[in-house]
C-alpha cells in the first residue's frame, strides 16, 4: 500500500528521454518521488532494488516490451502485493488495451497525452490501490464475500485474486447488490475521473471480473441493456 505520510514513489519507464523528463518534472512538482529508466530490464532491476508505489510503463521498449515487463512482474508478486501499472503507449487499439488489462494494468494512457491528465490518473490509481474510503469490514452476497480489512475476496469458499481496480469495481457492485448501476455511476465511483466516453474500458473490466467471479454457477454480474450492470442472483426459471 502507498505510504501517504511520505512521498509516493513512481517508476517511469520509457526510452524517449524527453518523455521521462516531462513526466518526472510533472510528478515531482506534484509531490511524488520519481525514478526514471529507459528499458524493460532496467525497470525489473529497479523494482527489485526498491519497490515503487506505481509504475508508468511504456509498451514499446528497446529490449523487453512493456507487456513482457508487466508479465514478469506479476509472476514474481504474491496476492495483495501487486504494484499498480499505468501503460503509456502510442498504440491505441482495443487489442492492446485488452492485453494490458489482462496483465493486471490499472490504466492505459495514449500518446500524445496531457501531463495534467496523466498526473490525475496516477493519483486516481493510487487512491484505488490504497483502498481509501469508509465501509463495513465485510460485504457478502450469496456465496460471494469481500473483506475490506484484508482486501481478500472469496467465491464459493475459494480465494479470488483481483487487481486493485477489479477489487474496487467489485466492491462497488457488491455494496449495491441487487441495484441497477448506470455506466456513468460506476465510472464516477470506481475511476474517480471521466473516461471521455471510453466506456469500453468499463466493459473490458466487467468482462475480466466475470471471468474470475462467475467461473462458478450461478452467475452474479448481469448486464442491464441500455443502462449498466447489477450484481444479483439470476431470476428463478
PDB file of C-alpha atoms in Angstrom:
ATOM      1  CA  UNK A   1       0.000   0.000   0.000  1.00  0.00           C
ATOM      2  CA  UNK A   2       1.138   3.516  -0.729  1.00  0.00           C
ATOM      3  CA  UNK A   3       2.658   5.351   2.217  1.00  0.00           C
ATOM      4  CA  UNK A   4       0.867   8.679   2.034  1.00  0.00           C
ATOM      5  CA  UNK A   5       2.825  10.035   5.022  1.00  0.00           C
ATOM      6  CA  UNK A   6       5.875  10.147   2.752  1.00  0.00           C
ATOM      7  CA  UNK A   7       6.206  10.901  -0.935  1.00  0.00           C
ATOM      8  CA  UNK A   8       4.668   8.203  -3.151  1.00  0.00           C
ATOM      9  CA  UNK A   9       7.350   6.614  -5.376  1.00  0.00           C
ATOM     10  CA  UNK A  10       6.696   6.350  -9.115  1.00  0.00           C
ATOM     11  CA  UNK A  11       8.920   4.444 -11.547  1.00  0.00           C
ATOM     12  CA  UNK A  12       8.739   5.940 -15.065  1.00  0.00           C
ATOM     13  CA  UNK A  13       9.856   3.597 -17.876  1.00  0.00           C
ATOM     14  CA  UNK A  14      10.300   4.986 -21.398  1.00  0.00           C
ATOM     15  CA  UNK A  15      13.190   5.003 -23.886  1.00  0.00           C
ATOM     16  CA  UNK A  16      12.335   8.545 -25.030  1.00  0.00           C
ATOM     17  CA  UNK A  17      14.237  10.845 -22.678  1.00  0.00           C
ATOM     18  CA  UNK A  18      12.098  13.902 -23.340  1.00  0.00           C
ATOM     19  CA  UNK A  19       9.014  11.959 -22.210  1.00  0.00           C
ATOM     20  CA  UNK A  20      10.555  10.642 -18.985  1.00  0.00           C
ATOM     21  CA  UNK A  21      11.875  14.129 -18.251  1.00  0.00           C
ATOM     22  CA  UNK A  22       8.450  15.714 -18.810  1.00  0.00           C
ATOM     23  CA  UNK A  23       6.647  13.109 -16.710  1.00  0.00           C
ATOM     24  CA  UNK A  24       9.293  13.266 -13.975  1.00  0.00           C
ATOM     25  CA  UNK A  25       9.072  17.056 -13.741  1.00  0.00           C
ATOM     26  CA  UNK A  26       5.278  16.992 -13.561  1.00  0.00           C
ATOM     27  CA  UNK A  27       5.138  14.254 -10.924  1.00  0.00           C
ATOM     28  CA  UNK A  28       7.929  15.771  -8.824  1.00  0.00           C
ATOM     29  CA  UNK A  29       6.166  19.150  -8.852  1.00  0.00           C
ATOM     30  CA  UNK A  30       3.043  17.367  -7.536  1.00  0.00           C
ATOM     31  CA  UNK A  31       4.849  15.783  -4.597  1.00  0.00           C
ATOM     32  CA  UNK A  32       5.976  12.436  -6.000  1.00  0.00           C
ATOM     33  CA  UNK A  33       9.394  10.826  -5.783  1.00  0.00           C
ATOM     34  CA  UNK A  34      10.371   9.684  -9.287  1.00  0.00           C
ATOM     35  CA  UNK A  35      12.906   7.237 -10.704  1.00  0.00           C
ATOM     36  CA  UNK A  36      13.488   7.087 -14.474  1.00  0.00           C
ATOM     37  CA  UNK A  37      14.744   4.127 -16.528  1.00  0.00           C
ATOM     38  CA  UNK A  38      14.888   3.562 -20.287  1.00  0.00           C
ATOM     39  CA  UNK A  39      14.497  -0.206 -20.751  1.00  0.00           C
ATOM     40  CA  UNK A  40      12.426  -3.148 -19.630  1.00  0.00           C
ATOM     41  CA  UNK A  41      15.292  -4.957 -17.925  1.00  0.00           C
ATOM     42  CA  UNK A  42      16.262  -1.780 -16.085  1.00  0.00           C
ATOM     43  CA  UNK A  43      12.664  -1.487 -14.909  1.00  0.00           C
ATOM     44  CA  UNK A  44      12.656  -5.004 -13.443  1.00  0.00           C
ATOM     45  CA  UNK A  45      16.003  -4.317 -11.731  1.00  0.00           C
ATOM     46  CA  UNK A  46      14.673  -1.041 -10.310  1.00  0.00           C
ATOM     47  CA  UNK A  47      11.590  -2.786  -8.874  1.00  0.00           C
ATOM     48  CA  UNK A  48      13.801  -5.455  -7.306  1.00  0.00           C
ATOM     49  CA  UNK A  49      16.045  -2.801  -5.719  1.00  0.00           C
ATOM     50  CA  UNK A  50      13.215  -0.763  -4.250  1.00  0.00           C
ATOM     51  CA  UNK A  51       9.546  -1.412  -4.810  1.00  0.00           C
ATOM     52  CA  UNK A  52       7.712   1.652  -6.177  1.00  0.00           C
ATOM     53  CA  UNK A  53       4.129   2.599  -5.329  1.00  0.00           C
ATOM     54  CA  UNK A  54       3.241   2.795  -9.040  1.00  0.00           C
ATOM     55  CA  UNK A  55       4.840   2.236 -12.456  1.00  0.00           C
ATOM     56  CA  UNK A  56       4.235   4.341 -15.577  1.00  0.00           C
ATOM     57  CA  UNK A  57       5.294   1.826 -18.219  1.00  0.00           C
ATOM     58  CA  UNK A  58       5.811   2.401 -21.946  1.00  0.00           C
ATOM     59  CA  UNK A  59       4.789  -0.534 -24.146  1.00  0.00           C
ATOM     60  CA  UNK A  60       7.395  -0.005 -26.900  1.00  0.00           C
ATOM     61  CA  UNK A  61      10.798  -0.528 -25.262  1.00  0.00           C
ATOM     62  CA  UNK A  62      14.146  -1.478 -26.882  1.00  0.00           C
ATOM     63  CA  UNK A  63      14.596  -4.836 -25.123  1.00  0.00           C
ATOM     64  CA  UNK A  64      11.563  -6.265 -23.318  1.00  0.00           C
ATOM     65  CA  UNK A  65       8.275  -4.620 -24.277  1.00  0.00           C
ATOM     66  CA  UNK A  66       6.038  -3.229 -21.566  1.00  0.00           C
ATOM     67  CA  UNK A  67       3.646  -6.177 -21.704  1.00  0.00           C
ATOM     68  CA  UNK A  68       6.525  -8.611 -21.065  1.00  0.00           C
ATOM     69  CA  UNK A  69       7.803  -6.438 -18.214  1.00  0.00           C
ATOM     70  CA  UNK A  70       4.338  -6.483 -16.619  1.00  0.00           C
ATOM     71  CA  UNK A  71       4.040 -10.238 -17.181  1.00  0.00           C
ATOM     72  CA  UNK A  72       7.339 -10.931 -15.429  1.00  0.00           C
ATOM     73  CA  UNK A  73       6.477  -8.516 -12.644  1.00  0.00           C
ATOM     74  CA  UNK A  74       3.147 -10.236 -11.973  1.00  0.00           C
ATOM     75  CA  UNK A  75       4.813 -13.656 -11.905  1.00  0.00           C
ATOM     76  CA  UNK A  76       7.050 -12.569  -9.017  1.00  0.00           C
ATOM     77  CA  UNK A  77       4.296 -10.901  -6.981  1.00  0.00           C
ATOM     78  CA  UNK A  78       2.051 -12.513  -4.416  1.00  0.00           C
ATOM     79  CA  UNK A  79      -1.613 -11.856  -3.789  1.00  0.00           C
ATOM     80  CA  UNK A  80      -2.151  -8.384  -2.368  1.00  0.00           C
ATOM     81  CA  UNK A  81       1.352  -7.157  -3.277  1.00  0.00           C
ATOM     82  CA  UNK A  82       0.748  -6.002  -6.861  1.00  0.00           C
ATOM     83  CA  UNK A  83       2.361  -2.759  -7.928  1.00  0.00           C
ATOM     84  CA  UNK A  84      -0.180  -0.662  -9.882  1.00  0.00           C
ATOM     85  CA  UNK A  85       0.785  -0.172 -13.546  1.00  0.00           C
ATOM     86  CA  UNK A  86      -0.278   2.546 -15.996  1.00  0.00           C
ATOM     87  CA  UNK A  87       0.668   1.697 -19.583  1.00  0.00           C
ATOM     88  CA  UNK A  88       1.923   4.617 -21.660  1.00  0.00           C
ATOM     89  CA  UNK A  89       1.897   3.982 -25.398  1.00  0.00           C
ATOM     90  CA  UNK A  90       1.234   5.235 -28.906  1.00  0.00           C
ATOM     91  CA  UNK A  91      -0.616   2.012 -29.724  1.00  0.00           C
ATOM     92  CA  UNK A  92      -4.291   2.895 -29.370  1.00  0.00           C
ATOM     93  CA  UNK A  93      -6.033  -0.351 -30.278  1.00  0.00           C
ATOM     94  CA  UNK A  94      -8.633  -2.315 -28.351  1.00  0.00           C
ATOM     95  CA  UNK A  95      -6.470  -5.443 -28.635  1.00  0.00           C
ATOM     96  CA  UNK A  96      -3.558  -3.679 -26.933  1.00  0.00           C
ATOM     97  CA  UNK A  97      -5.808  -2.304 -24.197  1.00  0.00           C
ATOM     98  CA  UNK A  98      -7.277  -5.731 -23.509  1.00  0.00           C
ATOM     99  CA  UNK A  99      -3.767  -7.243 -23.441  1.00  0.00           C
ATOM    100  CA  UNK A 100      -2.770  -4.675 -20.834  1.00  0.00           C
ATOM    101  CA  UNK A 101      -5.881  -5.238 -18.749  1.00  0.00           C
ATOM    102  CA  UNK A 102      -5.348  -8.995 -18.855  1.00  0.00           C
ATOM    103  CA  UNK A 103      -1.900  -8.435 -17.334  1.00  0.00           C
ATOM    104  CA  UNK A 104      -3.446  -6.533 -14.448  1.00  0.00           C
ATOM    105  CA  UNK A 105      -2.762  -2.978 -15.573  1.00  0.00           C
ATOM    106  CA  UNK A 106      -4.723  -0.245 -13.846  1.00  0.00           C
ATOM    107  CA  UNK A 107      -4.947   2.305 -16.657  1.00  0.00           C
ATOM    108  CA  UNK A 108      -3.847   2.960 -20.225  1.00  0.00           C
ATOM    109  CA  UNK A 109      -2.700   6.397 -21.454  1.00  0.00           C
ATOM    110  CA  UNK A 110      -2.223   7.023 -25.160  1.00  0.00           C
ATOM    111  CA  UNK A 111       0.472   9.270 -26.642  1.00  0.00           C
ATOM    112  CA  UNK A 112       0.333  12.181 -27.218  1.00  0.00           C
ATOM    113  CA  UNK A 113      -1.025  12.892 -23.756  1.00  0.00           C
ATOM    114  CA  UNK A 114      -1.613  15.782 -21.383  1.00  0.00           C
ATOM    115  CA  UNK A 115       0.789  15.705 -18.432  1.00  0.00           C
ATOM    116  CA  UNK A 116      -2.008  17.088 -16.239  1.00  0.00           C
ATOM    117  CA  UNK A 117      -4.275  14.196 -17.240  1.00  0.00           C
ATOM    118  CA  UNK A 118      -1.531  11.639 -16.576  1.00  0.00           C
ATOM    119  CA  UNK A 119      -0.904  13.082 -13.106  1.00  0.00           C
ATOM    120  CA  UNK A 120      -4.620  12.899 -12.278  1.00  0.00           C
ATOM    121  CA  UNK A 121      -4.698   9.287 -13.437  1.00  0.00           C
ATOM    122  CA  UNK A 122      -1.665   8.463 -11.296  1.00  0.00           C
ATOM    123  CA  UNK A 123      -3.414   9.987  -8.270  1.00  0.00           C
ATOM    124  CA  UNK A 124      -6.653   8.109  -9.034  1.00  0.00           C
ATOM    125  CA  UNK A 125      -4.904   4.732  -9.385  1.00  0.00           C
ATOM    126  CA  UNK A 126      -3.029   5.285  -6.114  1.00  0.00           C
ATOM    127  CA  UNK A 127      -6.296   6.126  -4.345  1.00  0.00           C
ATOM    128  CA  UNK A 128      -7.835   2.907  -5.653  1.00  0.00           C
ATOM    129  CA  UNK A 129      -4.843   0.746  -4.741  1.00  0.00           C
ATOM    130  CA  UNK A 130      -4.748   2.266  -1.249  1.00  0.00           C
ATOM    131  CA  UNK A 131      -8.340   1.173  -0.745  1.00  0.00           C
ATOM    132  CA  UNK A 132      -9.381   4.515   0.724  1.00  0.00           C
ATOM    133  CA  UNK A 133     -12.994   5.050   1.668  1.00  0.00           C
ATOM    134  CA  UNK A 134     -15.334   4.112   4.503  1.00  0.00           C
ATOM    135  CA  UNK A 135     -17.289   0.889   4.670  1.00  0.00           C
ATOM    136  CA  UNK A 136     -18.198  -2.229   6.621  1.00  0.00           C
ATOM    137  CA  UNK A 137     -15.474  -4.736   7.368  1.00  0.00           C
ATOM    138  CA  UNK A 138     -17.056  -7.481   5.246  1.00  0.00           C
ATOM    139  CA  UNK A 139     -19.555  -7.447   2.384  1.00  0.00           C
ATOM    140  CA  UNK A 140     -21.396 -10.606   1.376  1.00  0.00           C
ATOM    141  CA  UNK A 141     -23.989 -11.644  -1.168  1.00  0.00           C
ATOM    142  CA  UNK A 142     -24.926 -15.233  -1.993  1.00  0.00           C
ATOM    143  CA  UNK A 143     -21.609 -17.157  -1.837  1.00  0.00           C
ATOM    144  CA  UNK A 144     -19.506 -14.051  -2.612  1.00  0.00           C
ATOM    145  CA  UNK A 145     -17.538 -12.452   0.245  1.00  0.00           C
ATOM    146  CA  UNK A 146     -15.250  -9.411   0.386  1.00  0.00           C
ATOM    147  CA  UNK A 147     -13.135  -8.498   3.416  1.00  0.00           C
ATOM    148  CA  UNK A 148     -12.360  -4.767   3.426  1.00  0.00           C
ATOM    149  CA  UNK A 149      -9.584  -5.060   6.028  1.00  0.00           C
ATOM    150  CA  UNK A 150      -7.536  -7.707   4.188  1.00  0.00           C
ATOM    151  CA  UNK A 151      -8.933  -6.953   0.691  1.00  0.00           C
ATOM    152  CA  UNK A 152      -9.489 -10.682   0.238  1.00  0.00           C
ATOM    153  CA  UNK A 153     -12.346 -11.932  -1.954  1.00  0.00           C
ATOM    154  CA  UNK A 154     -13.904 -15.407  -1.906  1.00  0.00           C
ATOM    155  CA  UNK A 155     -16.410 -17.036  -4.241  1.00  0.00           C
ATOM    156  CA  UNK A 156     -17.883 -20.377  -3.158  1.00  0.00           C
ATOM    157  CA  UNK A 157     -15.206 -20.529  -0.433  1.00  0.00           C
ATOM    158  CA  UNK A 158     -12.320 -20.123  -2.906  1.00  0.00           C
ATOM    159  CA  UNK A 159      -9.943 -17.144  -2.719  1.00  0.00           C
ATOM    160  CA  UNK A 160     -10.101 -14.943  -5.831  1.00  0.00           C
ATOM    161  CA  UNK A 161      -7.113 -12.786  -6.803  1.00  0.00           C
ATOM    162  CA  UNK A 162      -8.081  -9.336  -8.119  1.00  0.00           C
ATOM    163  CA  UNK A 163      -6.179  -6.279  -9.283  1.00  0.00           C
ATOM    164  CA  UNK A 164      -6.798  -3.064  -7.291  1.00  0.00           C
ATOM    165  CA  UNK A 165      -9.202  -1.738  -9.933  1.00  0.00           C
ATOM    166  CA  UNK A 166     -11.080  -5.045 -10.202  1.00  0.00           C
ATOM    167  CA  UNK A 167     -11.371  -5.039  -6.408  1.00  0.00           C
ATOM    168  CA  UNK A 168     -12.861  -1.545  -6.294  1.00  0.00           C
ATOM    169  CA  UNK A 169     -15.274  -2.338  -9.144  1.00  0.00           C
ATOM    170  CA  UNK A 170     -16.451  -5.499  -7.380  1.00  0.00           C
ATOM    171  CA  UNK A 171     -16.720  -3.679  -4.058  1.00  0.00           C
ATOM    172  CA  UNK A 172     -18.971  -1.022  -5.603  1.00  0.00           C
ATOM    173  CA  UNK A 173     -21.178  -3.651  -7.240  1.00  0.00           C
ATOM    174  CA  UNK A 174     -21.305  -5.705  -4.038  1.00  0.00           C
ATOM    175  CA  UNK A 175     -22.080  -2.693  -1.829  1.00  0.00           C
ATOM    176  CA  UNK A 176     -25.036  -2.029  -4.136  1.00  0.00           C
ATOM    177  CA  UNK A 177     -26.131  -5.647  -4.632  1.00  0.00           C
ATOM    178  CA  UNK A 178     -29.481  -6.064  -6.416  1.00  0.00           C
ATOM    179  CA  UNK A 179     -29.413  -2.421  -7.552  1.00  0.00           C
ATOM    180  CA  UNK A 180     -29.000  -1.469 -11.198  1.00  0.00           C
ATOM    181  CA  UNK A 181     -25.991   0.844 -11.540  1.00  0.00           C
ATOM    182  CA  UNK A 182     -25.565   3.011 -14.619  1.00  0.00           C
ATOM    183  CA  UNK A 183     -22.281   3.096 -16.532  1.00  0.00           C
ATOM    184  CA  UNK A 184     -21.798   6.739 -15.507  1.00  0.00           C
ATOM    185  CA  UNK A 185     -22.316   5.903 -11.822  1.00  0.00           C
ATOM    186  CA  UNK A 186     -19.717   3.131 -11.991  1.00  0.00           C
ATOM    187  CA  UNK A 187     -17.170   5.248 -13.878  1.00  0.00           C
ATOM    188  CA  UNK A 188     -17.583   8.092 -11.379  1.00  0.00           C
ATOM    189  CA  UNK A 189     -17.264   5.936  -8.250  1.00  0.00           C
ATOM    190  CA  UNK A 190     -14.602   3.479  -9.401  1.00  0.00           C
ATOM    191  CA  UNK A 191     -12.317   5.505 -11.651  1.00  0.00           C
ATOM    192  CA  UNK A 192     -12.592   8.966  -9.990  1.00  0.00           C
ATOM    193  CA  UNK A 193     -12.471  10.724 -13.349  1.00  0.00           C
ATOM    194  CA  UNK A 194     -14.327  10.782 -16.656  1.00  0.00           C
ATOM    195  CA  UNK A 195     -13.135   8.451 -19.379  1.00  0.00           C
ATOM    196  CA  UNK A 196     -14.317  10.971 -22.020  1.00  0.00           C
ATOM    197  CA  UNK A 197     -16.804   8.480 -23.416  1.00  0.00           C
ATOM    198  CA  UNK A 198     -14.460   5.485 -23.355  1.00  0.00           C
ATOM    199  CA  UNK A 199     -16.986   3.125 -21.757  1.00  0.00           C
ATOM    200  CA  UNK A 200     -15.250   0.202 -23.477  1.00  0.00           C
ATOM    201  CA  UNK A 201     -12.703   0.227 -20.648  1.00  0.00           C
ATOM    202  CA  UNK A 202     -15.520  -0.418 -18.163  1.00  0.00           C
ATOM    203  CA  UNK A 203     -16.909  -3.207 -20.356  1.00  0.00           C
ATOM    204  CA  UNK A 204     -13.476  -4.821 -20.501  1.00  0.00           C
ATOM    205  CA  UNK A 205     -13.058  -4.723 -16.718  1.00  0.00           C
ATOM    206  CA  UNK A 206     -16.533  -6.197 -16.234  1.00  0.00           C
ATOM    207  CA  UNK A 207     -15.626  -8.976 -18.679  1.00  0.00           C
ATOM    208  CA  UNK A 208     -12.494  -9.939 -16.779  1.00  0.00           C
ATOM    209  CA  UNK A 209     -14.229  -9.604 -13.413  1.00  0.00           C
ATOM    210  CA  UNK A 210     -16.879 -12.017 -14.662  1.00  0.00           C
ATOM    211  CA  UNK A 211     -14.137 -14.418 -15.748  1.00  0.00           C
ATOM    212  CA  UNK A 212     -12.837 -14.503 -12.155  1.00  0.00           C
ATOM    213  CA  UNK A 213     -16.085 -14.215 -10.181  1.00  0.00           C
ATOM    214  CA  UNK A 214     -18.620 -16.022 -12.371  1.00  0.00           C
ATOM    215  CA  UNK A 215     -16.466 -19.065 -13.165  1.00  0.00           C
ATOM    216  CA  UNK A 216     -18.926 -20.989 -10.948  1.00  0.00           C
ATOM    217  CA  UNK A 217     -22.727 -21.005 -11.014  1.00  0.00           C
ATOM    218  CA  UNK A 218     -24.879 -19.105 -10.534  1.00  0.00           C
ATOM    219  CA  UNK A 219     -23.606 -16.020 -12.411  1.00  0.00           C
ATOM    220  CA  UNK A 220     -23.881 -12.892 -10.278  1.00  0.00           C
ATOM    221  CA  UNK A 221     -22.766 -10.000 -12.554  1.00  0.00           C
ATOM    222  CA  UNK A 222     -25.511  -9.106 -15.016  1.00  0.00           C
ATOM    223  CA  UNK A 223     -25.754  -6.590 -17.858  1.00  0.00           C
ATOM    224  CA  UNK A 224     -28.869  -4.425 -17.910  1.00  0.00           C
ATOM    225  CA  UNK A 225     -29.129  -3.466 -21.555  1.00  0.00           C
ATOM    226  CA  UNK A 226     -29.035   0.239 -22.240  1.00  0.00           C
ATOM    227  CA  UNK A 227     -28.436   1.070 -18.568  1.00  0.00           C
ATOM    228  CA  UNK A 228     -25.468  -0.594 -16.887  1.00  0.00           C
ATOM    229  CA  UNK A 229     -24.815  -3.522 -14.561  1.00  0.00           C
ATOM    230  CA  UNK A 230     -26.165  -5.230 -11.481  1.00  0.00           C
ATOM    231  CA  UNK A 231     -24.789  -7.797  -9.047  1.00  0.00           C
ATOM    232  CA  UNK A 232     -27.646 -10.155  -8.215  1.00  0.00           C
ATOM    233  CA  UNK A 233     -28.801 -13.729  -8.409  1.00  0.00           C
ATOM    234  CA  UNK A 234     -30.393 -14.674 -11.743  1.00  0.00           C
ATOM    235  CA  UNK A 235     -34.198 -14.887 -11.726  1.00  0.00           C
ATOM    236  CA  UNK A 236     -35.659 -18.288 -10.960  1.00  0.00           C
ATOM    237  CA  UNK A 237     -36.704 -20.189 -14.058  1.00  0.00           C
TER     238      UNK A 237
END
